XYZ file of C-alpha atoms in Angstrom:
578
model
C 168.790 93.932 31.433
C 166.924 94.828 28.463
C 166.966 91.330 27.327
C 165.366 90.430 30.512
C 162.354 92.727 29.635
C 162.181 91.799 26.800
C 161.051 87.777 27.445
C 159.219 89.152 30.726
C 157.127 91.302 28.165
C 156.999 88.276 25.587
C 155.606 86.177 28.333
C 153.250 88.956 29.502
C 151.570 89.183 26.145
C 151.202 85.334 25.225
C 149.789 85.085 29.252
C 147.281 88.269 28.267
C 146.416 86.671 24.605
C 145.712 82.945 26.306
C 143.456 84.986 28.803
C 141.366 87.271 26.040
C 141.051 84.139 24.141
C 139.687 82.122 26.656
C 137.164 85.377 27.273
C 136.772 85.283 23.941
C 135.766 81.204 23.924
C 133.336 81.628 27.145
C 131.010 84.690 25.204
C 131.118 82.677 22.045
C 129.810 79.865 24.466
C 127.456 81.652 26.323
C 125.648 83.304 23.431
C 125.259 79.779 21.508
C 124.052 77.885 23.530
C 120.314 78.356 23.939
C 118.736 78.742 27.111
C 117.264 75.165 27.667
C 113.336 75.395 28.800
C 111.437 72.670 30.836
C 109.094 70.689 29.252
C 105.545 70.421 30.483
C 105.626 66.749 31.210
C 109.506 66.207 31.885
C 111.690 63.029 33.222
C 114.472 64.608 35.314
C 117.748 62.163 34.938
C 119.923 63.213 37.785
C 123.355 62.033 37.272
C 124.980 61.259 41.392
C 128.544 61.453 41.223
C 130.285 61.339 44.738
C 132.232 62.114 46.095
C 130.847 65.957 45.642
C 133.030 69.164 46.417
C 131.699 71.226 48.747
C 132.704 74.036 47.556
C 132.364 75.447 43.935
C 135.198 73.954 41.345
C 137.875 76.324 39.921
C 137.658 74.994 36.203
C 136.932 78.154 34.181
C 134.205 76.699 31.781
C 132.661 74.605 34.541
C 132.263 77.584 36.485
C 131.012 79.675 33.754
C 129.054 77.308 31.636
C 126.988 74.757 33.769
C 126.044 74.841 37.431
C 129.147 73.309 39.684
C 127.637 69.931 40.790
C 128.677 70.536 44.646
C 126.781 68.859 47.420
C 124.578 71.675 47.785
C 123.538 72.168 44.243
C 122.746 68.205 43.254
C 120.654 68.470 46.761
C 118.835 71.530 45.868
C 118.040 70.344 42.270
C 116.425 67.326 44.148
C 114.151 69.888 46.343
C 113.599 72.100 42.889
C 112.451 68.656 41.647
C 110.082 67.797 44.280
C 108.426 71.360 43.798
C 108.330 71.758 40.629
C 104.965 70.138 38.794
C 106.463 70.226 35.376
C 108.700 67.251 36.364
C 107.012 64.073 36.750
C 109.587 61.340 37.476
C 112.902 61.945 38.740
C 115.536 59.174 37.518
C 118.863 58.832 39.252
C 122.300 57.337 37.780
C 124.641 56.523 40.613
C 128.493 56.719 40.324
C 129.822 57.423 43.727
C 133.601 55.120 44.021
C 135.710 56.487 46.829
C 133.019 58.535 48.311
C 132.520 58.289 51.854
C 128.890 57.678 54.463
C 128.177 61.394 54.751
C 127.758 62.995 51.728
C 125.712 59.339 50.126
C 123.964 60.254 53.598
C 122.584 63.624 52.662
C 122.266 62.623 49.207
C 119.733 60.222 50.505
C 117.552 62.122 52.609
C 117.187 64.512 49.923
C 115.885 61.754 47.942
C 113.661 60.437 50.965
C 112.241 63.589 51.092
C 111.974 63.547 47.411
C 109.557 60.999 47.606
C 106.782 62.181 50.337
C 105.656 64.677 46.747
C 104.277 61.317 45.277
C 106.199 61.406 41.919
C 108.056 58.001 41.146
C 111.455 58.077 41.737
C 113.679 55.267 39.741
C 116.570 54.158 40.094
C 119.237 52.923 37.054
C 121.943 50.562 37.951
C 124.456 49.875 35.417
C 126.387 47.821 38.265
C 126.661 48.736 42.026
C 128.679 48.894 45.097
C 127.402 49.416 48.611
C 127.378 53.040 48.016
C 125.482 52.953 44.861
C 123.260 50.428 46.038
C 122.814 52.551 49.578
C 121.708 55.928 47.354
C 119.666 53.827 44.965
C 117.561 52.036 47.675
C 115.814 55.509 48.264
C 113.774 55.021 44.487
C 110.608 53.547 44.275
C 111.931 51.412 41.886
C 115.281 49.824 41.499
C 116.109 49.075 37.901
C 119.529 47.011 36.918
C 121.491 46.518 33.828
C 120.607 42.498 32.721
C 124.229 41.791 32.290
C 125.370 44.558 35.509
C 126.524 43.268 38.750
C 125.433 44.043 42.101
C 128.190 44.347 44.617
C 126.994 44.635 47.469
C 129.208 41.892 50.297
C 129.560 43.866 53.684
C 131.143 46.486 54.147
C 135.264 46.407 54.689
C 137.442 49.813 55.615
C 141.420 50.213 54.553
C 144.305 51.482 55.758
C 147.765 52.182 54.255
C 151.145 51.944 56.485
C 154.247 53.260 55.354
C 156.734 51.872 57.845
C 158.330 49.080 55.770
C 158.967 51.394 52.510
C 160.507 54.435 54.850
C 162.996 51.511 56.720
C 163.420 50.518 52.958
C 164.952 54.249 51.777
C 166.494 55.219 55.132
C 163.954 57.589 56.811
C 163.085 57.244 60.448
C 159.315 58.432 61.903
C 160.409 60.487 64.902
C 156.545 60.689 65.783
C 154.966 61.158 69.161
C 150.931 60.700 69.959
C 148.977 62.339 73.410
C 145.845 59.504 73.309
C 145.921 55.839 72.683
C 143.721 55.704 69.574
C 145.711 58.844 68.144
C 146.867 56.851 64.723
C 147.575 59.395 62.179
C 151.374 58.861 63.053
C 150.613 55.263 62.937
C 150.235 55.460 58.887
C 154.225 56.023 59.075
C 155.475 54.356 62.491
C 153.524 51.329 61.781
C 153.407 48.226 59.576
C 150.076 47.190 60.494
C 146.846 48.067 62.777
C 147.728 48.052 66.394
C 145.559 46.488 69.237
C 144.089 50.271 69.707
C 143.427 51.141 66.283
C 142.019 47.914 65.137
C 139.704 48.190 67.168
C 138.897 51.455 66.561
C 138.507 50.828 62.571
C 136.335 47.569 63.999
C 133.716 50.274 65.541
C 133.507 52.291 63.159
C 133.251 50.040 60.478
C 130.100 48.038 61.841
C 128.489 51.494 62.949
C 128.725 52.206 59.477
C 127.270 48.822 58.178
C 124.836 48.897 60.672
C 123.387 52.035 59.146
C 123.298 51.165 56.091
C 121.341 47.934 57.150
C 119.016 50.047 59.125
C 118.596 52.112 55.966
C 118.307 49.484 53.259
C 115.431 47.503 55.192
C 113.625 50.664 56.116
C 113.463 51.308 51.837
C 112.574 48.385 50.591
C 110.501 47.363 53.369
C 112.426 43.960 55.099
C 113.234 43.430 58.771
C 117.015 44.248 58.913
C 118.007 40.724 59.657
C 116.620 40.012 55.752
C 118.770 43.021 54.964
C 121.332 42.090 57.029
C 122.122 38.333 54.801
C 120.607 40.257 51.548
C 123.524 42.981 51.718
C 126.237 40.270 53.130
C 125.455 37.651 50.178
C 126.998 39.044 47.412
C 128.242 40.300 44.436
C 124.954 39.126 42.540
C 123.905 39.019 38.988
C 121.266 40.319 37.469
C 118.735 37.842 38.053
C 120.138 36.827 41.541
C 120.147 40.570 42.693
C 116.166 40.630 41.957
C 115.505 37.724 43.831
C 117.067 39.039 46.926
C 114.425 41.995 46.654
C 117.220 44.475 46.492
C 116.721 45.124 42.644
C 113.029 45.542 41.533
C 114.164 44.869 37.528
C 116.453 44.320 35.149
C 116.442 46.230 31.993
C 118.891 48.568 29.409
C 119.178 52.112 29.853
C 116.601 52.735 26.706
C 114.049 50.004 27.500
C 112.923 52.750 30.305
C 111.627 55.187 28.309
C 108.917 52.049 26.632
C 108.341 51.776 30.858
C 105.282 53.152 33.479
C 105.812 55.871 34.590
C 108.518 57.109 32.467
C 106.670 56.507 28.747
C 105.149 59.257 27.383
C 107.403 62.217 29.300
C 110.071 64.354 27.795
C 113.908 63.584 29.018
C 115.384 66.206 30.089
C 118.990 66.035 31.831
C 120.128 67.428 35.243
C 123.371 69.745 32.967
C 119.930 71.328 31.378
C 117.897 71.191 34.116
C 120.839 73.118 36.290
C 120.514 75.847 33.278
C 116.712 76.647 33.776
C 115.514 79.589 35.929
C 114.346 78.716 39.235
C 111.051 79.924 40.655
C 112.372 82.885 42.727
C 111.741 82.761 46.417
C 112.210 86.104 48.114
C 113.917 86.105 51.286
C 111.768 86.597 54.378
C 112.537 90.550 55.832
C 116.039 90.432 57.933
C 116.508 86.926 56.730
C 120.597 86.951 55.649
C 122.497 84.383 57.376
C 126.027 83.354 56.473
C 127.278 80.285 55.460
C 130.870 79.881 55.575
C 133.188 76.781 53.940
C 135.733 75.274 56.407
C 137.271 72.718 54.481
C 140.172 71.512 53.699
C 143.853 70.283 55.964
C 143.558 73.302 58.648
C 146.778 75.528 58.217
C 147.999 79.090 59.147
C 148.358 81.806 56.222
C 145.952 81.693 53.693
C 143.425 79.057 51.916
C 144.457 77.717 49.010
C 142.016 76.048 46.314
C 144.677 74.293 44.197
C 147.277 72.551 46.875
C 148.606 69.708 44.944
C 147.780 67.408 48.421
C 144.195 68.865 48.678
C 142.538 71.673 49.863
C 143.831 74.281 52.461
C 141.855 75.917 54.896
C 143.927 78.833 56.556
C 143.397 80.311 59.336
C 144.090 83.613 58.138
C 141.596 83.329 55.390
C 139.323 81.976 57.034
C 139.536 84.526 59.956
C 139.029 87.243 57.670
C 135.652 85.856 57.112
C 134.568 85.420 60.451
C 135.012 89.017 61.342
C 133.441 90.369 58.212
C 130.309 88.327 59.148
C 130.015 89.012 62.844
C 130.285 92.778 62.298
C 127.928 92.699 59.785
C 124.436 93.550 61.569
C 122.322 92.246 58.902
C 123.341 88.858 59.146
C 121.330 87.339 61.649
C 123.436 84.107 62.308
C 126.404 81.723 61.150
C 126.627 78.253 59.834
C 129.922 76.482 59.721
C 130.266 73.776 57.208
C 133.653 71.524 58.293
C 134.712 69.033 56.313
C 138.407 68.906 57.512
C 140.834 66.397 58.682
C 142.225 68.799 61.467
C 145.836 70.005 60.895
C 148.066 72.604 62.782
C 146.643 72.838 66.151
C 147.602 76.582 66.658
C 145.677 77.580 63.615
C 142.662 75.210 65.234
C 143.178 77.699 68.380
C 143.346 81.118 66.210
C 139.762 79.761 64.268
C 138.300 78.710 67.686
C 139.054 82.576 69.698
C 137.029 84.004 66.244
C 134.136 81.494 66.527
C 133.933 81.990 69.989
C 133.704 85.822 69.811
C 131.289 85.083 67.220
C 128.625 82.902 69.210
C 128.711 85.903 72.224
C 127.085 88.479 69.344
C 124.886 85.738 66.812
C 123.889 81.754 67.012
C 126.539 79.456 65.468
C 125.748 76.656 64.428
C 128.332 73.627 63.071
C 127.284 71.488 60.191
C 129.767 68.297 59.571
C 130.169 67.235 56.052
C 131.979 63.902 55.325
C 134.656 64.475 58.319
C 135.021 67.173 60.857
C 137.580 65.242 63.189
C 140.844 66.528 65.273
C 141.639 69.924 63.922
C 138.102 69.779 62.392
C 136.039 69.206 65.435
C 138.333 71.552 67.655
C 136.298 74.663 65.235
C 133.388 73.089 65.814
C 133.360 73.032 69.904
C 132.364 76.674 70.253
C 128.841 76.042 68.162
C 125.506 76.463 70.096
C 124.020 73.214 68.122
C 126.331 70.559 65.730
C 124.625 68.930 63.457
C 126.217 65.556 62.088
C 125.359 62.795 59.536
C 125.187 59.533 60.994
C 128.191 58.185 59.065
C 130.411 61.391 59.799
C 133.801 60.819 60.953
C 134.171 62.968 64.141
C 136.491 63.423 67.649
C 139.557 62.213 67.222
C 140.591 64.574 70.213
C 144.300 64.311 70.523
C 147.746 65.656 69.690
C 150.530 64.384 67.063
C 153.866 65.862 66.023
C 157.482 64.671 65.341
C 159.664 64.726 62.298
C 161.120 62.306 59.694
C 164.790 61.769 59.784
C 166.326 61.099 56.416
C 169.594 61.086 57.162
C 169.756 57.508 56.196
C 168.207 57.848 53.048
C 170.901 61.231 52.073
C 173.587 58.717 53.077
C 172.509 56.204 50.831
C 172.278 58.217 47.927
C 176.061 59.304 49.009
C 174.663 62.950 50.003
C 176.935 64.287 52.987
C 175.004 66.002 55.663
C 176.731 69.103 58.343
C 175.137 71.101 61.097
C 175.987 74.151 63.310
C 173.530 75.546 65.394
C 173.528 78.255 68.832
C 171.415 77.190 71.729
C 170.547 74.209 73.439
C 167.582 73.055 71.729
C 169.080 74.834 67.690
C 168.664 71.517 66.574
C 165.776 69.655 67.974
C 163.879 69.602 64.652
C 166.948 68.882 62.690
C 166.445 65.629 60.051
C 169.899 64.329 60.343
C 169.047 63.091 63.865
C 166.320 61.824 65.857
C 164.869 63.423 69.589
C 167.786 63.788 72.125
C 166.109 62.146 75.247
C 165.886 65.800 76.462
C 164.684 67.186 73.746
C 161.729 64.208 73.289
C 160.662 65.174 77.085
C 160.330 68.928 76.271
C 158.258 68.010 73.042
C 156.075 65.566 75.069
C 155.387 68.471 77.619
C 154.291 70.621 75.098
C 152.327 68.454 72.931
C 150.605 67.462 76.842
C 149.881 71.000 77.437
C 148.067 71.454 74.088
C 145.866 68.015 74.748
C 144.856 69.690 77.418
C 144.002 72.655 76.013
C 142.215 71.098 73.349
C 139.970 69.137 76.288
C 138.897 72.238 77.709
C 138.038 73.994 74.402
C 135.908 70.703 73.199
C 134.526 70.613 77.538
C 133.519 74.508 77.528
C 131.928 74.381 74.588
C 129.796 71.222 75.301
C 129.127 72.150 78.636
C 130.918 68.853 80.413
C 133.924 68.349 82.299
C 137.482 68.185 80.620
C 137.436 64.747 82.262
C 134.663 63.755 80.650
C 135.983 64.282 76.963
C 139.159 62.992 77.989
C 137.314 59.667 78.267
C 135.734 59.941 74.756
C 138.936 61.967 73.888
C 142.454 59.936 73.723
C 142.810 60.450 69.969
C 139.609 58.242 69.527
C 137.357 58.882 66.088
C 133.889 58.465 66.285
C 130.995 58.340 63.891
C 128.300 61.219 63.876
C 125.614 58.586 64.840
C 128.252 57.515 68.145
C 128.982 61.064 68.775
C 125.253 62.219 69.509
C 125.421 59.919 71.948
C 128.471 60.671 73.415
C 127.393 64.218 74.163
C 129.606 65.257 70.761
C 126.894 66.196 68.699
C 123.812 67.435 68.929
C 121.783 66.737 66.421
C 121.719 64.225 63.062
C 120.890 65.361 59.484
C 122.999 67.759 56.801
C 123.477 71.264 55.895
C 119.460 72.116 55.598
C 119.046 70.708 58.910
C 121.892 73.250 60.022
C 120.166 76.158 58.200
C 116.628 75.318 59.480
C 118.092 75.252 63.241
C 120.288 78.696 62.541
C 116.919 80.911 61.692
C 115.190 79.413 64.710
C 117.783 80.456 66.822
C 118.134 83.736 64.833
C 113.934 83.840 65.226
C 113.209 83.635 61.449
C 110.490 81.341 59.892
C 112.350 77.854 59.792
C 109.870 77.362 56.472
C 111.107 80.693 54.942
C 113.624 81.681 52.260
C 116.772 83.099 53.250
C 119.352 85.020 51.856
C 122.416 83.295 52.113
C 125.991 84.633 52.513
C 128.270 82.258 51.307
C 132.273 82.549 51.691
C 134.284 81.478 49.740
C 132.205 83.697 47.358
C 132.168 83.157 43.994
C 135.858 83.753 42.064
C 135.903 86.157 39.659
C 137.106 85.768 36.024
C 140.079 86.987 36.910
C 140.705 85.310 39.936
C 139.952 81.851 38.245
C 142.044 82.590 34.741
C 144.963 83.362 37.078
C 144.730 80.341 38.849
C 144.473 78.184 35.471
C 147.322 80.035 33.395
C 149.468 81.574 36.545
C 150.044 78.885 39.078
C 150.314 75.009 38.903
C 146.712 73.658 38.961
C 145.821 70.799 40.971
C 143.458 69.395 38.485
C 144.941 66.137 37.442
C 145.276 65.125 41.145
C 142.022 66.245 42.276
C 140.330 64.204 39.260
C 142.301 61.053 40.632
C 141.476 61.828 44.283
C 137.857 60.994 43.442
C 139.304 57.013 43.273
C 139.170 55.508 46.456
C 142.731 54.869 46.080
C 144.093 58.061 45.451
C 141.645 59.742 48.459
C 144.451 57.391 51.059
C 147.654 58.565 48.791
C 146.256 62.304 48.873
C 145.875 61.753 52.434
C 148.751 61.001 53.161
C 150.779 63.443 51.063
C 149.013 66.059 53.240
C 150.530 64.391 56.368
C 153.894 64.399 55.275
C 153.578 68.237 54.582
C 152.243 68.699 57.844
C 154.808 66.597 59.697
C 157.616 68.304 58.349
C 156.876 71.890 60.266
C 157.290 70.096 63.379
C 154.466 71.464 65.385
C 151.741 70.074 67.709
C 148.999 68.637 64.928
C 145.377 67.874 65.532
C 144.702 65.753 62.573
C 142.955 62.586 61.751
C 144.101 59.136 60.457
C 144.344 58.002 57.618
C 140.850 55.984 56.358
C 139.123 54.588 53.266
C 136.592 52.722 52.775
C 135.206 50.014 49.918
């Protein structure tokens, strides 16, 4: 026993003398580094990596050091931009592989608006995809590396199926689906699209295109059918990409400061920039409204921030929130930001009764990020207004559960398997077997009776008939810009749009400053050090989730998790673009 406390002590004090030294590293850091200052004639170089977090990173010296480069804060450094008369020209660097139509979305009518202030706005291409080229056809000017490519070709969306390799190690998908275009189970069951979800992945895939077309002849002023072969042409070269009229010039990345109207301003970058006082804006009188995070694979129990398959939201967390808000009588309203696949269908329920109490007392309004869909859009139904970017992925109204049997993957590896159970349905979740007829009936009743509760959520909320989202129901996923007009959104634009429509409703001055109440708040030191040193960190996987590829193995992962409770799951398929 004492030799027990002894190593728990040992470990105690190297734990406590990794934390005080990485106290001791931040101060060092914060007192060194100078407080950067803006000069009077500035170039703002804004670097866009996508795809963003929404919600503020849990690295200890990002957190402490530099401003987290969320959504939010690259799209308010483009407003503080705009505003702010010391900066002249704003110059953008676009990275943004694996991120999806919503976020590049916002992103871009930030810079849209950017531009109605006058100041040039220039773009720097090293090379390009359709999502670099999409964010960089906001600038005035469109600038290319001589020896970069432009690869822009159409627009193509992927999806992985895991059928053949679970036949291949002995595991069966025992997976049922209420809703014909319900797929997620299909990233298991099948080994290719079916009839239902190809064409499914066809629709949204030329919404998506057909945005962007929309988009890229709006900027640099062509009729979309000259967009249309200009974006479908490709990959170009340099010289070939300018005389499409997609790239204005080609030149290096230090030719630009020898250009109009960049020569003769001071460079200044956005890590700097970030560091610099804003000009303070005081709130307008009573104007606190809360802003609360819903993202992540919807669960019960608590969030988590450092899942190795992604973020959690959980229900109790989140709950917690939601109560603390609507009691509060200062804060005049609630916006919602989802960005969730779905997930457990009965923690979808528990955050729907607390939203719905909610929008009795205060407006509510629902802002989608990237993909509120399933699980995701079943929080949003009880919102007075949802808001929606044209390339969110949304609906996907319908039910999926089952289990994986690996009994012939134990009895491969020579693993003997045994079961006893009491009752007549002990064992309907057990992995040694698959459904008993009987027992795949009572799961198909169930999994029936929460479609249909899930219809008349989504049909109470948006004032229609549960027969009427049945018919845009059935599993089906939707883009934002297809949802408006199927009566599942109400309005398009991003998270300021959201905010601008919650202090009408709340009867503040759109134009004014709020205060904003943001959950998650902040972590504390604490908090963030015992994340890093006390638990295993999700860092390496979240790095590689920002590839396109990992986003569909992450994806996945999270599935499998889910699957494996065996209960009723509103969550969306599996989908990644290039």
């Amino acid at each position: 026993m004492a030799a027990r406390r002894g190593v728990a002590l040992v470990i105690f004090l190297i734990l406590l003398a990794v934390m005080v030294s990485a106290a001791a590293m931040l101060v060092v850091a914060l007192v060194a580094t100078p407080s950067p200052t803006v000069p009077a004639n500035a170039s703002l170089t804004l670097k866009i990596e996508a795809p963003f977090s929404e919600i503020e990173p849990s690295d200890v010296l990002r957190q402490f050091l530099q401003r987290a480069p969320t959504l939010r804060s690259t799209i308010e450094t483009i407003h503080r931009a705009k505003s702010d008369s010391r900066v002249k020209v704003l110059i953008i660097k676009t990275a943004v592989s694996g991120a999806m139509w919503a976020q590049l979305q916002e992103v871009h009518a930030a810079l849209e608006d950017f531009k109605t202030s006058g100041k040039p706005l220039i773009a720097f291409l090293e090379s390009g995809s359709s999502g670099e080229y999409y964010v960089a056809s906001a600038a005035t000017h469109v600038v290319m590396m001589p020896a970069g490519q432009l690869d822009v070709a159409g627009l193509a969306s992927y999806e992985l199926f895991f059928r053949g390799a679970l036949d291949k190690i002995g595991v069966y998908p025992d997976l049922l689906h209420i809703g014909e275009y319900k797929t997620a189970a299909n990233t298991f069951t099948e080994k290719g699209f079916t009839a239902a979800h190809r064409e499914m992945t066809r629709a949204l895939n030329r919404d998506w295109y057909d945005e962007l077309v929309r988009s890229v002849a709006r900027d640099r002023k062509i009729t979309e059918d000259q967009a249309r072969a200009a974006l479908g042409g490709g990959p170009y070269l340099g010289d070939a990409a300018v005389k499409t009229g997609l790239v204005d010039e080609l030149a290096y990345e230090d030719q630009l400061d020898d250009k109009a109207p960049i020569q003769g301003t001071q460079a200044i970058e956005n890590e700097q920039y970030a560091r610099t006082a804003p000009p303070a804006r005081l709130p307008q009188p009573g104007g606190r409204i809360a802003l609360l995070y819903a993202v992540g694979t919807i669960a019960s129990g608590k969030s988590s921030l450092d899942s190795p398959t992604g973020l959690v939201l959980g229900s109790q967390t989140f709950v917690e929130w939601v109560r603390k808000v609507r009691i509060d009588p200062s804060i005049r309203a609630v916006v919602v930001r989802v960005d969730s696949p779905g997930g457990s269908a009965i923690a979808s329920e528990v955050i729907w009764r607390e939203l719905m109490l909610t929008r009795e007392v205060k407006p509510l309004v629902i802002s989608m990020g990237d993909v509120a869909a399933s699980g995701g859009y079943y929080i949003a139904a009880p919102a007075d207004v949802i808001v929606a970017q044209p390339g969110t992925l949304t609906g996907s109204i319908g039910v999926v559960t089952g289990k994986f049997v690996v009994r012939g993957a134990l009895d491969k590896l020579g693993v003997g398997t045994g079961s006893v159970g009491d009752g007549e349905s002990a064992e309907i979740y057990s992995p040694f077997r698959p459904f008993t007829p009987a027992e795949r009936s009572r799961v198909e009743e169930q999994m029936q009776a929460t479609y249909e509760l899930f219809l008349r959520r989504v049909a109470e909320g948006r004032h229609q008939t549960p027969e009427k989202i049945d018919a845009v129901g059935q599993g089906r996923v939707w883009t934002g810009h297809q949802a408006r007009e199927l009566g599942l959104v109400d309005e398009l634009g991003g998270l300021e749009d959201a905010l601008r429509i919650a202090q009408v409703r709340a009867k503040l001055d759109p134009a004014g400053a709020v205060d904003l109440v943001v959950y998650p708040a902040k972590r504390s030191f604490y908090d963030i050090l015992s994340s890093q040193f006390g638990s295993q960190s999700s860092t390496g996987l979240t790095m590689l989730g920002r590839r396109s590829d990992m986003r569909a193995v992450q994806s996945a992962l999270s599935l499998f998790q889910l699957f494996r409770r065996g209960e009723p799951l509103a969550i969306l398929p599996n989908v990644f673009m290039n």
